[in-house]
């Protein structure tokens, strides 16, 4: 489209995210809706029926993450670099829970990596680690989340960025 048009079939949306091959939305009833070339090559939003109680979403190159109200993180899509954090490199058509993550308050993704901010102010990362993008002091691909070293007291995250309450920003990778 050369100009904005409404996304057919969506109303009462409270959050959205766009990835390279797909888009995702949360409705006010905490349900998740996806559309685009991945995962289903759908031009209209379809409910991700396996998820409810979702408070935040993020979209990567070929994967999605959902943060549930209970502090767990769920992901689906391409997982060849461990970006879903479930301990495998197996692609997932339905959401799987990220291993070892509880009390999450924010999520972020970029390409084939994922980050989670936990309630205790620590940041955790999984997936491709080109150039040290996971912040664990290595360039090793991770299939389960590892803690970003040297960061505590974080209040917000974006891919490879952390914000502290004093306004300082930390970057890596």
JSON list of C-alpha atoms in Angstrom, two decimals:
[
{"chain": "A", "resi": 1, "resn": "UNK", "atom": "CA", "xyz": [0.00, 0.00, 0.00]},
{"chain": "A", "resi": 2, "resn": "UNK", "atom": "CA", "xyz": [1.20, 3.48, -0.78]},
{"chain": "A", "resi": 3, "resn": "UNK", "atom": "CA", "xyz": [-0.97, 5.01, 1.95]},
{"chain": "A", "resi": 4, "resn": "UNK", "atom": "CA", "xyz": [-2.31, 3.72, 5.28]},
{"chain": "A", "resi": 5, "resn": "UNK", "atom": "CA", "xyz": [-5.44, 1.55, 5.26]},
{"chain": "A", "resi": 6, "resn": "UNK", "atom": "CA", "xyz": [-7.26, -0.08, 8.16]},
{"chain": "A", "resi": 7, "resn": "UNK", "atom": "CA", "xyz": [-6.28, -3.67, 8.94]},
{"chain": "A", "resi": 8, "resn": "UNK", "atom": "CA", "xyz": [-9.37, -5.69, 8.18]},
{"chain": "A", "resi": 9, "resn": "UNK", "atom": "CA", "xyz": [-10.87, -7.65, 11.04]},
{"chain": "A", "resi": 10, "resn": "UNK", "atom": "CA", "xyz": [-9.13, -5.83, 13.91]},
{"chain": "A", "resi": 11, "resn": "UNK", "atom": "CA", "xyz": [-10.80, -3.68, 16.54]},
{"chain": "A", "resi": 12, "resn": "UNK", "atom": "CA", "xyz": [-10.23, -2.95, 20.22]},
{"chain": "A", "resi": 13, "resn": "UNK", "atom": "CA", "xyz": [-6.46, -3.31, 19.74]},
{"chain": "A", "resi": 14, "resn": "UNK", "atom": "CA", "xyz": [-4.22, -2.19, 22.62]},
{"chain": "A", "resi": 15, "resn": "UNK", "atom": "CA", "xyz": [-0.74, -3.11, 21.29]},
{"chain": "A", "resi": 16, "resn": "UNK", "atom": "CA", "xyz": [0.93, -4.00, 17.99]},
{"chain": "A", "resi": 17, "resn": "UNK", "atom": "CA", "xyz": [4.33, -5.09, 16.68]},
{"chain": "A", "resi": 18, "resn": "UNK", "atom": "CA", "xyz": [5.69, -5.61, 13.18]},
{"chain": "A", "resi": 19, "resn": "UNK", "atom": "CA", "xyz": [8.31, -8.11, 12.10]},
{"chain": "A", "resi": 20, "resn": "UNK", "atom": "CA", "xyz": [10.00, -8.67, 8.77]},
{"chain": "A", "resi": 21, "resn": "UNK", "atom": "CA", "xyz": [7.46, -11.23, 7.56]},
{"chain": "A", "resi": 22, "resn": "UNK", "atom": "CA", "xyz": [4.47, -10.75, 9.85]},
{"chain": "A", "resi": 23, "resn": "UNK", "atom": "CA", "xyz": [2.59, -8.50, 12.24]},
{"chain": "A", "resi": 24, "resn": "UNK", "atom": "CA", "xyz": [0.95, -9.12, 15.58]},
{"chain": "A", "resi": 25, "resn": "UNK", "atom": "CA", "xyz": [-1.67, -7.39, 17.74]},
{"chain": "A", "resi": 26, "resn": "UNK", "atom": "CA", "xyz": [-3.21, -7.72, 21.19]},
{"chain": "A", "resi": 27, "resn": "UNK", "atom": "CA", "xyz": [-6.89, -6.96, 21.63]},
{"chain": "A", "resi": 28, "resn": "UNK", "atom": "CA", "xyz": [-8.39, -5.49, 24.81]},
{"chain": "A", "resi": 29, "resn": "UNK", "atom": "CA", "xyz": [-9.51, -9.00, 25.80]},
{"chain": "A", "resi": 30, "resn": "UNK", "atom": "CA", "xyz": [-5.79, -10.04, 25.90]},
{"chain": "A", "resi": 31, "resn": "UNK", "atom": "CA", "xyz": [-6.08, -12.27, 22.81]},
{"chain": "A", "resi": 32, "resn": "UNK", "atom": "CA", "xyz": [-3.33, -12.33, 20.17]},
{"chain": "A", "resi": 33, "resn": "UNK", "atom": "CA", "xyz": [-3.86, -11.89, 16.42]},
{"chain": "A", "resi": 34, "resn": "UNK", "atom": "CA", "xyz": [-1.25, -12.41, 13.66]},
{"chain": "A", "resi": 35, "resn": "UNK", "atom": "CA", "xyz": [-1.10, -11.79, 9.92]},
{"chain": "A", "resi": 36, "resn": "UNK", "atom": "CA", "xyz": [1.42, -11.61, 7.10]},
{"chain": "A", "resi": 37, "resn": "UNK", "atom": "CA", "xyz": [3.66, -13.93, 5.13]},
{"chain": "A", "resi": 38, "resn": "UNK", "atom": "CA", "xyz": [4.67, -15.77, 8.28]},
{"chain": "A", "resi": 39, "resn": "UNK", "atom": "CA", "xyz": [3.40, -17.87, 9.93]},
{"chain": "A", "resi": 40, "resn": "UNK", "atom": "CA", "xyz": [0.32, -18.57, 7.79]},
{"chain": "A", "resi": 41, "resn": "UNK", "atom": "CA", "xyz": [0.68, -16.37, 4.70]},
{"chain": "A", "resi": 42, "resn": "UNK", "atom": "CA", "xyz": [-2.53, -14.66, 5.75]},
{"chain": "A", "resi": 43, "resn": "UNK", "atom": "CA", "xyz": [-3.66, -11.25, 4.53]},
{"chain": "A", "resi": 44, "resn": "UNK", "atom": "CA", "xyz": [-6.16, -10.92, 7.37]},
{"chain": "A", "resi": 45, "resn": "UNK", "atom": "CA", "xyz": [-5.51, -11.33, 11.10]},
{"chain": "A", "resi": 46, "resn": "UNK", "atom": "CA", "xyz": [-6.08, -14.75, 12.63]},
{"chain": "A", "resi": 47, "resn": "UNK", "atom": "CA", "xyz": [-6.26, -15.43, 16.34]},
{"chain": "A", "resi": 48, "resn": "UNK", "atom": "CA", "xyz": [-3.37, -17.32, 17.90]},
{"chain": "A", "resi": 49, "resn": "UNK", "atom": "CA", "xyz": [-5.84, -19.49, 19.79]},
{"chain": "A", "resi": 50, "resn": "UNK", "atom": "CA", "xyz": [-3.18, -21.13, 21.97]},
{"chain": "A", "resi": 51, "resn": "UNK", "atom": "CA", "xyz": [-2.57, -17.84, 23.81]},
{"chain": "A", "resi": 52, "resn": "UNK", "atom": "CA", "xyz": [-4.64, -15.73, 26.16]},
{"chain": "A", "resi": 53, "resn": "UNK", "atom": "CA", "xyz": [-3.85, -13.34, 28.96]},
{"chain": "A", "resi": 54, "resn": "UNK", "atom": "CA", "xyz": [-1.14, -11.59, 26.92]},
{"chain": "A", "resi": 55, "resn": "UNK", "atom": "CA", "xyz": [0.08, -8.13, 27.94]},
{"chain": "A", "resi": 56, "resn": "UNK", "atom": "CA", "xyz": [2.89, -7.50, 25.39]},
{"chain": "A", "resi": 57, "resn": "UNK", "atom": "CA", "xyz": [4.06, -8.79, 22.02]},
{"chain": "A", "resi": 58, "resn": "UNK", "atom": "CA", "xyz": [7.19, -8.50, 19.91]},
{"chain": "A", "resi": 59, "resn": "UNK", "atom": "CA", "xyz": [7.97, -9.53, 16.34]},
{"chain": "A", "resi": 60, "resn": "UNK", "atom": "CA", "xyz": [11.33, -10.56, 14.91]},
{"chain": "A", "resi": 61, "resn": "UNK", "atom": "CA", "xyz": [12.42, -11.57, 11.45]},
{"chain": "A", "resi": 62, "resn": "UNK", "atom": "CA", "xyz": [10.52, -14.87, 11.53]},
{"chain": "A", "resi": 63, "resn": "UNK", "atom": "CA", "xyz": [9.39, -15.28, 15.12]},
{"chain": "A", "resi": 64, "resn": "UNK", "atom": "CA", "xyz": [6.99, -13.78, 17.64]},
{"chain": "A", "resi": 65, "resn": "UNK", "atom": "CA", "xyz": [7.12, -13.44, 21.41]},
{"chain": "A", "resi": 66, "resn": "UNK", "atom": "CA", "xyz": [4.22, -12.93, 23.79]},
{"chain": "A", "resi": 67, "resn": "UNK", "atom": "CA", "xyz": [4.48, -11.86, 27.43]},
{"chain": "A", "resi": 68, "resn": "UNK", "atom": "CA", "xyz": [1.63, -13.23, 29.48]},
{"chain": "A", "resi": 69, "resn": "UNK", "atom": "CA", "xyz": [0.13, -11.49, 32.50]},
{"chain": "A", "resi": 70, "resn": "UNK", "atom": "CA", "xyz": [1.61, -14.24, 34.71]},
{"chain": "A", "resi": 71, "resn": "UNK", "atom": "CA", "xyz": [5.19, -13.21, 33.77]},
{"chain": "A", "resi": 72, "resn": "UNK", "atom": "CA", "xyz": [5.91, -16.11, 31.44]},
{"chain": "A", "resi": 73, "resn": "UNK", "atom": "CA", "xyz": [7.17, -15.64, 27.87]},
{"chain": "A", "resi": 74, "resn": "UNK", "atom": "CA", "xyz": [5.92, -17.68, 24.94]},
{"chain": "A", "resi": 75, "resn": "UNK", "atom": "CA", "xyz": [7.24, -17.80, 21.37]},
{"chain": "A", "resi": 76, "resn": "UNK", "atom": "CA", "xyz": [6.60, -19.35, 17.99]},
{"chain": "A", "resi": 77, "resn": "UNK", "atom": "CA", "xyz": [8.00, -19.26, 14.48]},
{"chain": "A", "resi": 78, "resn": "UNK", "atom": "CA", "xyz": [11.44, -19.95, 13.05]},
{"chain": "A", "resi": 79, "resn": "UNK", "atom": "CA", "xyz": [13.78, -21.14, 15.82]},
{"chain": "A", "resi": 80, "resn": "UNK", "atom": "CA", "xyz": [16.97, -22.19, 14.01]},
{"chain": "A", "resi": 81, "resn": "UNK", "atom": "CA", "xyz": [19.11, -19.99, 16.27]},
{"chain": "A", "resi": 82, "resn": "UNK", "atom": "CA", "xyz": [17.26, -20.67, 19.52]},
{"chain": "A", "resi": 83, "resn": "UNK", "atom": "CA", "xyz": [15.41, -17.36, 19.43]},
{"chain": "A", "resi": 84, "resn": "UNK", "atom": "CA", "xyz": [12.39, -18.95, 21.16]},
{"chain": "A", "resi": 85, "resn": "UNK", "atom": "CA", "xyz": [14.58, -19.94, 24.11]},
{"chain": "A", "resi": 86, "resn": "UNK", "atom": "CA", "xyz": [12.98, -23.33, 24.65]},
{"chain": "A", "resi": 87, "resn": "UNK", "atom": "CA", "xyz": [16.23, -25.33, 24.46]},
{"chain": "A", "resi": 88, "resn": "UNK", "atom": "CA", "xyz": [15.83, -26.45, 20.84]},
{"chain": "A", "resi": 89, "resn": "UNK", "atom": "CA", "xyz": [16.43, -25.30, 17.29]},
{"chain": "A", "resi": 90, "resn": "UNK", "atom": "CA", "xyz": [13.06, -26.68, 16.18]},
{"chain": "A", "resi": 91, "resn": "UNK", "atom": "CA", "xyz": [10.64, -24.33, 14.42]},
{"chain": "A", "resi": 92, "resn": "UNK", "atom": "CA", "xyz": [7.31, -23.98, 16.23]},
{"chain": "A", "resi": 93, "resn": "UNK", "atom": "CA", "xyz": [3.90, -23.34, 14.68]},
{"chain": "A", "resi": 94, "resn": "UNK", "atom": "CA", "xyz": [2.27, -23.01, 18.08]},
{"chain": "A", "resi": 95, "resn": "UNK", "atom": "CA", "xyz": [3.60, -21.12, 21.11]},
{"chain": "A", "resi": 96, "resn": "UNK", "atom": "CA", "xyz": [6.17, -22.75, 23.40]},
{"chain": "A", "resi": 97, "resn": "UNK", "atom": "CA", "xyz": [7.24, -21.43, 26.77]},
{"chain": "A", "resi": 98, "resn": "UNK", "atom": "CA", "xyz": [10.69, -19.84, 27.07]},
{"chain": "A", "resi": 99, "resn": "UNK", "atom": "CA", "xyz": [12.76, -21.95, 29.46]},
{"chain": "A", "resi": 100, "resn": "UNK", "atom": "CA", "xyz": [13.70, -20.62, 32.87]},
{"chain": "A", "resi": 101, "resn": "UNK", "atom": "CA", "xyz": [11.89, -17.31, 32.57]},
{"chain": "A", "resi": 102, "resn": "UNK", "atom": "CA", "xyz": [9.46, -16.17, 35.28]},
{"chain": "A", "resi": 103, "resn": "UNK", "atom": "CA", "xyz": [8.47, -12.72, 36.49]},
{"chain": "A", "resi": 104, "resn": "UNK", "atom": "CA", "xyz": [9.12, -11.13, 33.08]},
{"chain": "A", "resi": 105, "resn": "UNK", "atom": "CA", "xyz": [7.90, -7.55, 32.63]},
{"chain": "A", "resi": 106, "resn": "UNK", "atom": "CA", "xyz": [9.11, -6.71, 29.10]},
{"chain": "A", "resi": 107, "resn": "UNK", "atom": "CA", "xyz": [10.25, -8.40, 25.89]},
{"chain": "A", "resi": 108, "resn": "UNK", "atom": "CA", "xyz": [12.21, -7.33, 22.83]},
{"chain": "A", "resi": 109, "resn": "UNK", "atom": "CA", "xyz": [13.33, -9.03, 19.62]},
{"chain": "A", "resi": 110, "resn": "UNK", "atom": "CA", "xyz": [15.54, -8.33, 16.66]},
{"chain": "A", "resi": 111, "resn": "UNK", "atom": "CA", "xyz": [16.14, -10.58, 13.69]},
{"chain": "A", "resi": 112, "resn": "UNK", "atom": "CA", "xyz": [16.89, -13.99, 15.27]},
{"chain": "A", "resi": 113, "resn": "UNK", "atom": "CA", "xyz": [17.49, -12.99, 18.90]},
{"chain": "A", "resi": 114, "resn": "UNK", "atom": "CA", "xyz": [15.21, -12.27, 21.86]},
{"chain": "A", "resi": 115, "resn": "UNK", "atom": "CA", "xyz": [15.55, -10.35, 25.16]},
{"chain": "A", "resi": 116, "resn": "UNK", "atom": "CA", "xyz": [13.53, -10.44, 28.36]},
{"chain": "A", "resi": 117, "resn": "UNK", "atom": "CA", "xyz": [13.49, -7.96, 31.24]},
{"chain": "A", "resi": 118, "resn": "UNK", "atom": "CA", "xyz": [12.66, -9.58, 34.55]},
{"chain": "A", "resi": 119, "resn": "UNK", "atom": "CA", "xyz": [10.97, -7.90, 37.49]},
{"chain": "A", "resi": 120, "resn": "UNK", "atom": "CA", "xyz": [14.27, -7.95, 39.43]},
{"chain": "A", "resi": 121, "resn": "UNK", "atom": "CA", "xyz": [15.82, -5.60, 36.81]},
{"chain": "A", "resi": 122, "resn": "UNK", "atom": "CA", "xyz": [17.98, -8.23, 35.10]},
{"chain": "A", "resi": 123, "resn": "UNK", "atom": "CA", "xyz": [18.02, -8.79, 31.33]},
{"chain": "A", "resi": 124, "resn": "UNK", "atom": "CA", "xyz": [18.12, -12.21, 29.71]},
{"chain": "A", "resi": 125, "resn": "UNK", "atom": "CA", "xyz": [18.79, -13.10, 26.06]},
{"chain": "A", "resi": 126, "resn": "UNK", "atom": "CA", "xyz": [18.58, -16.06, 23.70]},
{"chain": "A", "resi": 127, "resn": "UNK", "atom": "CA", "xyz": [19.21, -16.84, 20.04]},
{"chain": "A", "resi": 128, "resn": "UNK", "atom": "CA", "xyz": [21.83, -15.77, 17.52]},
{"chain": "A", "resi": 129, "resn": "UNK", "atom": "CA", "xyz": [24.80, -14.05, 19.13]},
{"chain": "A", "resi": 130, "resn": "UNK", "atom": "CA", "xyz": [26.59, -12.48, 16.16]},
{"chain": "A", "resi": 131, "resn": "UNK", "atom": "CA", "xyz": [28.88, -9.72, 17.36]},
{"chain": "A", "resi": 132, "resn": "UNK", "atom": "CA", "xyz": [27.93, -10.40, 20.98]},
{"chain": "A", "resi": 133, "resn": "UNK", "atom": "CA", "xyz": [24.35, -9.23, 20.59]},
{"chain": "A", "resi": 134, "resn": "UNK", "atom": "CA", "xyz": [23.20, -11.32, 23.56]},
{"chain": "A", "resi": 135, "resn": "UNK", "atom": "CA", "xyz": [25.55, -9.47, 25.90]},
{"chain": "A", "resi": 136, "resn": "UNK", "atom": "CA", "xyz": [26.84, -12.57, 27.67]},
{"chain": "A", "resi": 137, "resn": "UNK", "atom": "CA", "xyz": [30.50, -11.94, 26.87]},
{"chain": "A", "resi": 138, "resn": "UNK", "atom": "CA", "xyz": [30.59, -14.50, 24.04]},
{"chain": "A", "resi": 139, "resn": "UNK", "atom": "CA", "xyz": [29.50, -14.92, 20.42]},
{"chain": "A", "resi": 140, "resn": "UNK", "atom": "CA", "xyz": [27.99, -18.35, 21.12]},
{"chain": "A", "resi": 141, "resn": "UNK", "atom": "CA", "xyz": [24.43, -18.98, 19.92]},
{"chain": "A", "resi": 142, "resn": "UNK", "atom": "CA", "xyz": [22.18, -19.72, 22.90]},
{"chain": "A", "resi": 143, "resn": "UNK", "atom": "CA", "xyz": [19.12, -22.00, 22.86]},
{"chain": "A", "resi": 144, "resn": "UNK", "atom": "CA", "xyz": [18.00, -21.05, 26.37]},
{"chain": "A", "resi": 145, "resn": "UNK", "atom": "CA", "xyz": [18.14, -17.58, 27.93]},
{"chain": "A", "resi": 146, "resn": "UNK", "atom": "CA", "xyz": [21.40, -16.33, 29.46]},
{"chain": "A", "resi": 147, "resn": "UNK", "atom": "CA", "xyz": [21.79, -13.26, 31.62]},
{"chain": "A", "resi": 148, "resn": "UNK", "atom": "CA", "xyz": [23.21, -10.12, 30.03]},
{"chain": "A", "resi": 149, "resn": "UNK", "atom": "CA", "xyz": [26.33, -9.57, 32.13]},
{"chain": "A", "resi": 150, "resn": "UNK", "atom": "CA", "xyz": [26.86, -6.53, 34.30]},
{"chain": "A", "resi": 151, "resn": "UNK", "atom": "CA", "xyz": [23.30, -5.21, 34.11]},
{"chain": "A", "resi": 152, "resn": "UNK", "atom": "CA", "xyz": [21.03, -4.77, 37.10]},
{"chain": "A", "resi": 153, "resn": "UNK", "atom": "CA", "xyz": [18.37, -2.25, 37.95]},
{"chain": "A", "resi": 154, "resn": "UNK", "atom": "CA", "xyz": [17.10, -2.02, 34.36]},
{"chain": "A", "resi": 155, "resn": "UNK", "atom": "CA", "xyz": [13.68, -0.43, 33.83]},
{"chain": "A", "resi": 156, "resn": "UNK", "atom": "CA", "xyz": [13.13, -0.89, 30.06]},
{"chain": "A", "resi": 157, "resn": "UNK", "atom": "CA", "xyz": [14.67, -2.74, 27.12]},
{"chain": "A", "resi": 158, "resn": "UNK", "atom": "CA", "xyz": [14.91, -2.74, 23.36]},
{"chain": "A", "resi": 159, "resn": "UNK", "atom": "CA", "xyz": [17.04, -5.04, 21.24]},
{"chain": "A", "resi": 160, "resn": "UNK", "atom": "CA", "xyz": [20.60, -4.70, 22.59]},
{"chain": "A", "resi": 161, "resn": "UNK", "atom": "CA", "xyz": [19.67, -1.68, 24.70]},
{"chain": "A", "resi": 162, "resn": "UNK", "atom": "CA", "xyz": [18.81, -1.21, 28.36]},
{"chain": "A", "resi": 163, "resn": "UNK", "atom": "CA", "xyz": [17.45, 1.86, 30.12]},
{"chain": "A", "resi": 164, "resn": "UNK", "atom": "CA", "xyz": [18.01, 2.49, 33.82]},
{"chain": "A", "resi": 165, "resn": "UNK", "atom": "CA", "xyz": [15.77, 4.68, 36.00]},
{"chain": "A", "resi": 166, "resn": "UNK", "atom": "CA", "xyz": [18.46, 7.38, 36.20]},
{"chain": "A", "resi": 167, "resn": "UNK", "atom": "CA", "xyz": [18.16, 7.89, 32.43]},
{"chain": "A", "resi": 168, "resn": "UNK", "atom": "CA", "xyz": [21.41, 6.11, 31.52]},
{"chain": "A", "resi": 169, "resn": "UNK", "atom": "CA", "xyz": [21.35, 3.77, 28.52]},
{"chain": "A", "resi": 170, "resn": "UNK", "atom": "CA", "xyz": [23.51, 0.67, 28.06]},
{"chain": "A", "resi": 171, "resn": "UNK", "atom": "CA", "xyz": [24.23, -0.93, 24.66]},
{"chain": "A", "resi": 172, "resn": "UNK", "atom": "CA", "xyz": [26.06, -4.04, 23.49]},
{"chain": "A", "resi": 173, "resn": "UNK", "atom": "CA", "xyz": [26.72, -6.12, 20.39]}
]
